PDB file of C-alpha atoms in Angstrom:
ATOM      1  CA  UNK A   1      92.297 114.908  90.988  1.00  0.00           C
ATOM      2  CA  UNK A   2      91.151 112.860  93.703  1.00  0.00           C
ATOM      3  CA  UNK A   3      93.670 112.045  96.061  1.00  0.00           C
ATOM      4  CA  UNK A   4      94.183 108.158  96.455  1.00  0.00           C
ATOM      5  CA  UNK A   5      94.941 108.751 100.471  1.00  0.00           C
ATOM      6  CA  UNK A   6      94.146 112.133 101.771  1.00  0.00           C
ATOM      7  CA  UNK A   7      94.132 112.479 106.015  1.00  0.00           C
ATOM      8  CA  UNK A   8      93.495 115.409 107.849  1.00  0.00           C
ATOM      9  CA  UNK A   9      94.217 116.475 111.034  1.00  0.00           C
ATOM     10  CA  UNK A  10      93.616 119.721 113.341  1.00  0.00           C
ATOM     11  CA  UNK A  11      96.989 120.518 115.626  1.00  0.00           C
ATOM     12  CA  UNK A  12      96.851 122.826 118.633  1.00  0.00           C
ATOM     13  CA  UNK A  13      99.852 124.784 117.543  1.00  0.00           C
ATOM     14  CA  UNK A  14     100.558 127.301 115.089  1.00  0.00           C
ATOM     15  CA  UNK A  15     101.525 126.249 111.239  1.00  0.00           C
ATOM     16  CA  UNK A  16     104.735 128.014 112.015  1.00  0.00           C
ATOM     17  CA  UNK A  17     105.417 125.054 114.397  1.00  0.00           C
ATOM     18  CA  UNK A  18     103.892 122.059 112.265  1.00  0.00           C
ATOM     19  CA  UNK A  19     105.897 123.291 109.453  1.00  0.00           C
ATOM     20  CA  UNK A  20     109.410 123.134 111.411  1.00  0.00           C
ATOM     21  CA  UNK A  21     108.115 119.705 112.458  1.00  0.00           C
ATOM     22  CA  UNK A  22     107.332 118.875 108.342  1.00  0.00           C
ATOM     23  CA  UNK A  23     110.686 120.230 107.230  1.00  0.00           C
ATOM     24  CA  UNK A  24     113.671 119.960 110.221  1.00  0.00           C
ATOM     25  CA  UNK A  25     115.237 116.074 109.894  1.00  0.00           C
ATOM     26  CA  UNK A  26     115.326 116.286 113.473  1.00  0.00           C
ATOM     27  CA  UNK A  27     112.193 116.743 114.339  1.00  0.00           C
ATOM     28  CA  UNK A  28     110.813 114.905 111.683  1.00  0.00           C
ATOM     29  CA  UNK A  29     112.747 111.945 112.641  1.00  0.00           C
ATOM     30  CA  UNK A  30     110.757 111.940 115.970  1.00  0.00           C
ATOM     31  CA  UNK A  31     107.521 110.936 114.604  1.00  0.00           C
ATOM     32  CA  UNK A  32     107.730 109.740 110.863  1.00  0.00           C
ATOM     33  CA  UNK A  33     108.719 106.420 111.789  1.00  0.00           C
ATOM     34  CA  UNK A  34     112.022 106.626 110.062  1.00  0.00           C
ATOM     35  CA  UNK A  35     115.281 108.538 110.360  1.00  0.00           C
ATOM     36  CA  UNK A  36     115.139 111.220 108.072  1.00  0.00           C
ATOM     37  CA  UNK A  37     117.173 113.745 106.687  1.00  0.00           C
ATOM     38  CA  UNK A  38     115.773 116.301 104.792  1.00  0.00           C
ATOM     39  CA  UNK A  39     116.357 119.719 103.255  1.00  0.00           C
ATOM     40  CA  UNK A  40     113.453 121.999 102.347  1.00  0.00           C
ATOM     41  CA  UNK A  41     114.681 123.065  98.944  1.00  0.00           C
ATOM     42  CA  UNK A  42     113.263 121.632  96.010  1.00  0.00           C
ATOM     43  CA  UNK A  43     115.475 119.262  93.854  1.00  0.00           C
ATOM     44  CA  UNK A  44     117.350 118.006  96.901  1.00  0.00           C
ATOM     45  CA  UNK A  45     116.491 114.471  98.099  1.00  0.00           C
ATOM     46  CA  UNK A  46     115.583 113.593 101.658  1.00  0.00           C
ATOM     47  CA  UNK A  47     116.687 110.088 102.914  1.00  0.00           C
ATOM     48  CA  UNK A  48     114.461 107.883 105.062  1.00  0.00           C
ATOM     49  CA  UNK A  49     115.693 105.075 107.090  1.00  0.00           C
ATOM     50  CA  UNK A  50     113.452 102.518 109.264  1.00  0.00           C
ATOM     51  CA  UNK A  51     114.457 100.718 112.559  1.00  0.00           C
ATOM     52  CA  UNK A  52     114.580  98.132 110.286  1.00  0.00           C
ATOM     53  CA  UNK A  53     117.358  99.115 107.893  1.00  0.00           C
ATOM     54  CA  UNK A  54     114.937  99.799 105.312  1.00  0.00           C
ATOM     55  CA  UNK A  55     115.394 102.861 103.073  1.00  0.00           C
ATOM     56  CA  UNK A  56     113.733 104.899 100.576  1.00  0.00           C
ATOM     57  CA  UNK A  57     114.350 108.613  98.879  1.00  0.00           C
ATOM     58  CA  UNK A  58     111.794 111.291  98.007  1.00  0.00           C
ATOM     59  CA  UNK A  59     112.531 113.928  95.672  1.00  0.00           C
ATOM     60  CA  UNK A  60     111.548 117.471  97.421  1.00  0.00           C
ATOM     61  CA  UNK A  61     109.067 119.255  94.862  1.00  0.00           C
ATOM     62  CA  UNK A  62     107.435 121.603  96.444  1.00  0.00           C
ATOM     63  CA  UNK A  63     108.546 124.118  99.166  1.00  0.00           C
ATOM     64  CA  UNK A  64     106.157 126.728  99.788  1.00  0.00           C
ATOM     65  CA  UNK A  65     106.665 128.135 103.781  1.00  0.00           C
ATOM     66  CA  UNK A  66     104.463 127.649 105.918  1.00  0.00           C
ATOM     67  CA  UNK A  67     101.504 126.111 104.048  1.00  0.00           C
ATOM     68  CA  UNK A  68     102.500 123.014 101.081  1.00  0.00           C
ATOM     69  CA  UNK A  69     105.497 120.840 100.915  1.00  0.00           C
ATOM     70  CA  UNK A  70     105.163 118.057  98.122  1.00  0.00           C
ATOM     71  CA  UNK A  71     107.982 114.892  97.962  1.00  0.00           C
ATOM     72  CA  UNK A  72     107.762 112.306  95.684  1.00  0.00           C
ATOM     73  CA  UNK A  73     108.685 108.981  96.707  1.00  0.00           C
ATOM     74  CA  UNK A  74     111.527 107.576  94.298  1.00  0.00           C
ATOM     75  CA  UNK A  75     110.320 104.123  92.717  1.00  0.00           C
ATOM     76  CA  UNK A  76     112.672 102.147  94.395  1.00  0.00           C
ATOM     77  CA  UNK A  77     113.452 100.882  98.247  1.00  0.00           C
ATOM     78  CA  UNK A  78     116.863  99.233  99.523  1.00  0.00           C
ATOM     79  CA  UNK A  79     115.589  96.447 102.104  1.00  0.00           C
ATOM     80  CA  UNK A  80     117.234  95.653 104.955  1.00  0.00           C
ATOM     81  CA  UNK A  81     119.440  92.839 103.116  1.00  0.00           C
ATOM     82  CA  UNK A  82     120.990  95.817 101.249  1.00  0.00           C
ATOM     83  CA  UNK A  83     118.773  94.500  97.839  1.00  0.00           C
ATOM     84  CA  UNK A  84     117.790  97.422  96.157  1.00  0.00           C
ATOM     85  CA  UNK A  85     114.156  96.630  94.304  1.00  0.00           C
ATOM     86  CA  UNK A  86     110.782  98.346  92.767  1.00  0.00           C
ATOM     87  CA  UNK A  87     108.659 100.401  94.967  1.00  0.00           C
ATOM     88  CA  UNK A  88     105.827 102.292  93.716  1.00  0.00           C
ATOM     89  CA  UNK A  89     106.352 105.981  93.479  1.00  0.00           C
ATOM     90  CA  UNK A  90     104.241 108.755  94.861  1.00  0.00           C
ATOM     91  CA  UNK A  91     103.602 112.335  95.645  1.00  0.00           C
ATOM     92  CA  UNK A  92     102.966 112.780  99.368  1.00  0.00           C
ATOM     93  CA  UNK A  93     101.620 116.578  99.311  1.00  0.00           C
ATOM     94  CA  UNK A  94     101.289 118.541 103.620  1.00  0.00           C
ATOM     95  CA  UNK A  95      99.559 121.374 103.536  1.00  0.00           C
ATOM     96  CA  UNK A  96      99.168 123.428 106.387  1.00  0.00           C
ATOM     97  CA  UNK A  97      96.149 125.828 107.188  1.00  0.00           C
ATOM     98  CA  UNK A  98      96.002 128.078 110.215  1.00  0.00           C
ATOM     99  CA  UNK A  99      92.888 127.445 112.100  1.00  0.00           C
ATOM    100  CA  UNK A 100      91.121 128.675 115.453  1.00  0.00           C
ATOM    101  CA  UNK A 101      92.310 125.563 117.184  1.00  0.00           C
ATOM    102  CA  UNK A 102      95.738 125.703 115.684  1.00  0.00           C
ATOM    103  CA  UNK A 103      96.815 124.141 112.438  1.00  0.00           C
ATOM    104  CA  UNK A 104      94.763 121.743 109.696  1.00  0.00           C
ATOM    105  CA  UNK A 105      97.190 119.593 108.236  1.00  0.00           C
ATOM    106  CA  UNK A 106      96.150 117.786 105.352  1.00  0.00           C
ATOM    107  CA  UNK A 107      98.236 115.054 104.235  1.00  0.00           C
ATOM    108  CA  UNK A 108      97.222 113.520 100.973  1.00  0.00           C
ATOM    109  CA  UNK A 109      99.636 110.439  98.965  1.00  0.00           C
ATOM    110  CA  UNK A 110      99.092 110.047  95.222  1.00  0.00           C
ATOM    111  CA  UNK A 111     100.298 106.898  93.032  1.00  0.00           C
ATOM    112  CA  UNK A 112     102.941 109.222  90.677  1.00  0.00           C
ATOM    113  CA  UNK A 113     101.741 107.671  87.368  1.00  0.00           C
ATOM    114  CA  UNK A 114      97.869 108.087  88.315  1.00  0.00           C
ATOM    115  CA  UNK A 115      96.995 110.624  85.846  1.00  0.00           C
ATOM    116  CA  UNK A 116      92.955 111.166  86.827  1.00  0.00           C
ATOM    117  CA  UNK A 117      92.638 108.008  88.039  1.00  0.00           C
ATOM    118  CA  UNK A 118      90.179 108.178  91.586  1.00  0.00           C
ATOM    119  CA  UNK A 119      89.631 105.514  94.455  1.00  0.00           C
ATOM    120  CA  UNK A 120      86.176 104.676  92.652  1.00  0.00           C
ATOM    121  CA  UNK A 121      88.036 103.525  90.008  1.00  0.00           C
ATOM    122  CA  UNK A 122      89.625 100.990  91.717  1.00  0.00           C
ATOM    123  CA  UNK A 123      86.609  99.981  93.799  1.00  0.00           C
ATOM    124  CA  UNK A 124      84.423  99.852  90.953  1.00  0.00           C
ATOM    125  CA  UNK A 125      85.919  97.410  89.152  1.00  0.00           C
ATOM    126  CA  UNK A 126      85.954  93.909  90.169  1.00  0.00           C
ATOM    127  CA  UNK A 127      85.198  90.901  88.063  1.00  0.00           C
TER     128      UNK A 127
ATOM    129  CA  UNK B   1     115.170  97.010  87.107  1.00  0.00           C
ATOM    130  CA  UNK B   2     112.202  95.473  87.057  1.00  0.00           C
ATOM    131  CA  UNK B   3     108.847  97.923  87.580  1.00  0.00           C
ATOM    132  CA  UNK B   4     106.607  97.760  90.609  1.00  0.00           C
ATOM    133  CA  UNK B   5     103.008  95.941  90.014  1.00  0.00           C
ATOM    134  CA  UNK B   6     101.236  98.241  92.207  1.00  0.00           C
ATOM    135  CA  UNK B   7     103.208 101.467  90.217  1.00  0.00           C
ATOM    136  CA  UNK B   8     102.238  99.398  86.802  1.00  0.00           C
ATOM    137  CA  UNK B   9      98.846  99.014  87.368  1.00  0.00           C
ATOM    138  CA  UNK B  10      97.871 103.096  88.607  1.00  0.00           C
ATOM    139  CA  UNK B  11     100.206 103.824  85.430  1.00  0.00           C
ATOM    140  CA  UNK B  12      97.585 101.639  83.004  1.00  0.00           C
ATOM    141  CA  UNK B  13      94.768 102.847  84.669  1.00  0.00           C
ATOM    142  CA  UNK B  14      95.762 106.803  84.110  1.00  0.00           C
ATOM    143  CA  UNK B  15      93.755 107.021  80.768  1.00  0.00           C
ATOM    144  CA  UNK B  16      90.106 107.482  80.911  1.00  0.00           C
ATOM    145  CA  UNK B  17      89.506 105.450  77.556  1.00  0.00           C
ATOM    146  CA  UNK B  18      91.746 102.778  78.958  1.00  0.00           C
ATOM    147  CA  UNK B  19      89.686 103.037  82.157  1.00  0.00           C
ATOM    148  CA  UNK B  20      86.491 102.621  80.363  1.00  0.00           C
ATOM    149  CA  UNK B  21      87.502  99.591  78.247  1.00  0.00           C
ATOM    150  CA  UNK B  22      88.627  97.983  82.020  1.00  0.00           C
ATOM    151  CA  UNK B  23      84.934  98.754  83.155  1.00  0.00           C
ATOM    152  CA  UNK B  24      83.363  97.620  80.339  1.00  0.00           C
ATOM    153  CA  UNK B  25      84.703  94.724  80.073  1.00  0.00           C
ATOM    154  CA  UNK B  26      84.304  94.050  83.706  1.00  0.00           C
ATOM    155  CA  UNK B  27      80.739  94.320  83.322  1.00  0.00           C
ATOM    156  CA  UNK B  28      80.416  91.952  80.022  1.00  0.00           C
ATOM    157  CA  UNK B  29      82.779  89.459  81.810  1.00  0.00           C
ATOM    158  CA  UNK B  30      84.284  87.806  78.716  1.00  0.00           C
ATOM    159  CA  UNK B  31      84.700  90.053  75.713  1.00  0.00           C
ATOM    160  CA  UNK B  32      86.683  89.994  72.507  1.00  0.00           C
ATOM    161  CA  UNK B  33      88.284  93.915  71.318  1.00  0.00           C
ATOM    162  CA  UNK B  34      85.630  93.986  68.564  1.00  0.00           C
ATOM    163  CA  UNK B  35      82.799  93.456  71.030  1.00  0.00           C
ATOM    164  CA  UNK B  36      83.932  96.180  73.603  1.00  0.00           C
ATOM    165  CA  UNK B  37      84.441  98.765  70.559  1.00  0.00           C
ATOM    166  CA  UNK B  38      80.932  98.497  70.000  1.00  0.00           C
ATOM    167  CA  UNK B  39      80.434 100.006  74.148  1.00  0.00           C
ATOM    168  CA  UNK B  40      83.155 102.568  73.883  1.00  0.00           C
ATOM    169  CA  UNK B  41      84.091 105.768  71.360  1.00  0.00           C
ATOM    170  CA  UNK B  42      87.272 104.535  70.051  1.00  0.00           C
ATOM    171  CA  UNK B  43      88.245 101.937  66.901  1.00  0.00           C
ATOM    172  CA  UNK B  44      88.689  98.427  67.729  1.00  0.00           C
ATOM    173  CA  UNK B  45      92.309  99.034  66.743  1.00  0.00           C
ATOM    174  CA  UNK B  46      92.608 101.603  69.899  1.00  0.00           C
ATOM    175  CA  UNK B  47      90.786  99.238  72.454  1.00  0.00           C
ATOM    176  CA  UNK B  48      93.583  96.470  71.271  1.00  0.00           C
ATOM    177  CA  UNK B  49      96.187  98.654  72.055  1.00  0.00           C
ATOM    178  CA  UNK B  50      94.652  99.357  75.989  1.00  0.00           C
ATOM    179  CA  UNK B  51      93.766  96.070  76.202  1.00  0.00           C
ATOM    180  CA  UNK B  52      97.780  95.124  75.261  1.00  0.00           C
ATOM    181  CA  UNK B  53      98.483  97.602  77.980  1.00  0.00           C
ATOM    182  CA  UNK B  54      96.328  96.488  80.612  1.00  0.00           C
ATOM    183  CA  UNK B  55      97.772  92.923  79.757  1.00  0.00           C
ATOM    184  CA  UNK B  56     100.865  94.360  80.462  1.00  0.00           C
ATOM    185  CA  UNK B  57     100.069  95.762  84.082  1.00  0.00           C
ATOM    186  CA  UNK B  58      98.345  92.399  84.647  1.00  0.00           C
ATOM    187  CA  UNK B  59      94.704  93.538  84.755  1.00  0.00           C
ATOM    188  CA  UNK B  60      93.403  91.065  81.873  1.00  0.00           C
ATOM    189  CA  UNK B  61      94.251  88.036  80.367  1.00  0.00           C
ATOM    190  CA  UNK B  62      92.880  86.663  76.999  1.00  0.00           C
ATOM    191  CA  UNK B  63      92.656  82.877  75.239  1.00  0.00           C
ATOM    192  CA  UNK B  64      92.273  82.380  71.552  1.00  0.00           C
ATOM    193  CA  UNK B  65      88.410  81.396  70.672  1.00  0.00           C
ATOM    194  CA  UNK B  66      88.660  80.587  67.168  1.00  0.00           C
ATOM    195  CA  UNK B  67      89.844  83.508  64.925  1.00  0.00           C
ATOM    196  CA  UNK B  68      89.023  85.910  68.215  1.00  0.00           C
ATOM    197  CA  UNK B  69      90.770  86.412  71.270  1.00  0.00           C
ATOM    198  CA  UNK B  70      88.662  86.974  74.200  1.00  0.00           C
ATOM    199  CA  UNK B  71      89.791  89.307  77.169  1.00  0.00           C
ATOM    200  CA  UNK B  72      88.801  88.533  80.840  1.00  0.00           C
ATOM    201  CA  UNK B  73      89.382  91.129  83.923  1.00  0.00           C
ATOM    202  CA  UNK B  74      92.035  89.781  86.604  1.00  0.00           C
ATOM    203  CA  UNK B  75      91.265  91.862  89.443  1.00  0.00           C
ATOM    204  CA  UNK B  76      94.268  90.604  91.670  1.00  0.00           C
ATOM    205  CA  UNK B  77      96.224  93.797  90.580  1.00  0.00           C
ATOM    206  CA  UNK B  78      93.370  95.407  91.112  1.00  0.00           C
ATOM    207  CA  UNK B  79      93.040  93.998  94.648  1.00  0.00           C
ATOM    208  CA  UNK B  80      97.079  94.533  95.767  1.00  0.00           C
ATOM    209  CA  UNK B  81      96.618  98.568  94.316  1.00  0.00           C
ATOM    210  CA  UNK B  82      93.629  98.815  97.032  1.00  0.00           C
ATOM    211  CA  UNK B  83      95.609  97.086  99.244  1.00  0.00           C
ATOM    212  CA  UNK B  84      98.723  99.647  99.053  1.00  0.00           C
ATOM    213  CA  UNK B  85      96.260 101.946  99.412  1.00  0.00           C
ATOM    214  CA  UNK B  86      94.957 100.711 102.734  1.00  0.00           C
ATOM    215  CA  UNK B  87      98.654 100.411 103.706  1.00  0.00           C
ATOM    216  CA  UNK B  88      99.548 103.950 103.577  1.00  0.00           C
ATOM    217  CA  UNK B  89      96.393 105.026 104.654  1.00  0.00           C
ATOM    218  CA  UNK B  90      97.186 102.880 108.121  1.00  0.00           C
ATOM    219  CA  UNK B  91     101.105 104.528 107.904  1.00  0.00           C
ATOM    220  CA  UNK B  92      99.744 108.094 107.400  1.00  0.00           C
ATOM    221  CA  UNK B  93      96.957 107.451 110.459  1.00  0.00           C
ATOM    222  CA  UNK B  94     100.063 106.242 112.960  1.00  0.00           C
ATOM    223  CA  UNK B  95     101.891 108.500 111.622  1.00  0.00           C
ATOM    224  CA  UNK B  96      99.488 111.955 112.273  1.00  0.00           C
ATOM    225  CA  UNK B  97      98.771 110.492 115.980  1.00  0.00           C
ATOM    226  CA  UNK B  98     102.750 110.294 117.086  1.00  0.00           C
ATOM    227  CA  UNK B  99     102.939 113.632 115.174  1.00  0.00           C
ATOM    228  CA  UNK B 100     100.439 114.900 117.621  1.00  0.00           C
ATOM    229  CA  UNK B 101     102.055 113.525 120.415  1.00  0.00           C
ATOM    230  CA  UNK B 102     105.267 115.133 119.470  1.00  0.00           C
ATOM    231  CA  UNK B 103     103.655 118.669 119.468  1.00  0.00           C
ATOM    232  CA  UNK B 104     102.247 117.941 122.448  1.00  0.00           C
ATOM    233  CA  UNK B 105     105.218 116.905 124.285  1.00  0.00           C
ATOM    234  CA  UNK B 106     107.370 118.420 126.411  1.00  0.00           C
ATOM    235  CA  UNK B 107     108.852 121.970 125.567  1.00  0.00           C
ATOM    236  CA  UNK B 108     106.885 121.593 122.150  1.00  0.00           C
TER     237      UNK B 108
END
């Protein structure tokens, strides 16, 4: 299935290292964007938090050391005003590769309902 | 709770026959469920039903033309699901570089 957003990226350290920085709330915390807390065991839910007092939860899915951790965005967000509303869910897949130069991290994020459904889709059809 | 739009509309698009009916009727422009059955392998009965559920996400509207009811594309859905994509794509790009920065910080 096509990914709807896939980025890659090659890091000068060893998947080992990328991985601790995928899976260690910590350390994620220091470049996500958000405060998170996570554990890497699937079924447990990591909580995100933004400067702005935004939050959202992703289910962990996948846990598979050192190369693919999958969450899955739950389909709701609580906004800074404390509303909770919609949000549309998806799977946010890292896989790490060891490379030459490092690590290849792919990160790819996939609407959760999008059964087969690509980015041509989208772009090709426009009244 | 009420369901996301963006969520709504990926969900109606992930069936290839409903996918096709979209597409086909974006290229006729106006079409009524009888007319599009004659483009796509499925009864007219099935392509009411997608069209019902692309109604649903927002992705067509229809007016009554005599006995028929014709079916237009509304691509503002359409439009706010690319934009969400452009969104995260934007996140995940800031988001890789002050990874990268992290690793290469001090005592990384």
């Amino acid at each position: 299935m096509e990914p709807m957003v896939e980025r890659e990226i090659v890091l000068p350290v060893p998947p080992d290292e990328v991985w601790e920085a995928l899976t260690r709330g910590d350390r994620l915390s220091a470049w996500f964007g958000a405060e998170a807390q996570i554990e890497a065991r699937p079924g447990t839910t990591a909580t995100f938090r933004w400067p702005d007092g935004t939050e959202r939860r992703a289910l962990v899915e996948v846990v598979e050391a050192p190369g693919r951790l999958r969450l899955r965005w739950l389909p709701f967000m609580r906004s800074p005003d404390g509303r909770v509303g919609p949000h549309p869910s998806s799977r946010v897949e890292f896989r790490c590769a060891g490379v030459a130069e490092g690590t290849r991290l792919t990160v790819t994020e996939m609407p959760s309902d999008a059964r087969g459904v690509r980015r041509s889709d989208l772009e090709g059809v426009r009244a | 709770m009420s369901r996301d739009p963006v969520e709504h509309v990926f969900s109606a698009l992930g069936d290839a026959t409903r996918r096709t009916v979209l597409t086909c009727l974006s290229g006729m422009g106006e079409a009524s469920a009888t007319e599009i059955a004659q483009r796509v392998p499925v009864t007219r009965q099935a392509v009411a039903k997608h069209l019902d559920a692309l109604s649903e996400a927002g992705l067509v509207t229809s007016v009554r033309s005599g006995r028929t009811r014709l079916y237009r594309l509304t691509p503002e859905p359409l439009t706010e699901a690319m934009g969400w994509m452009a969104d995260v794509g934007a996140e995940w790009d800031e988001r890789l570089a002050s990874l990268r920065a992290h690793l290469d910080g001090p005592g990384q």
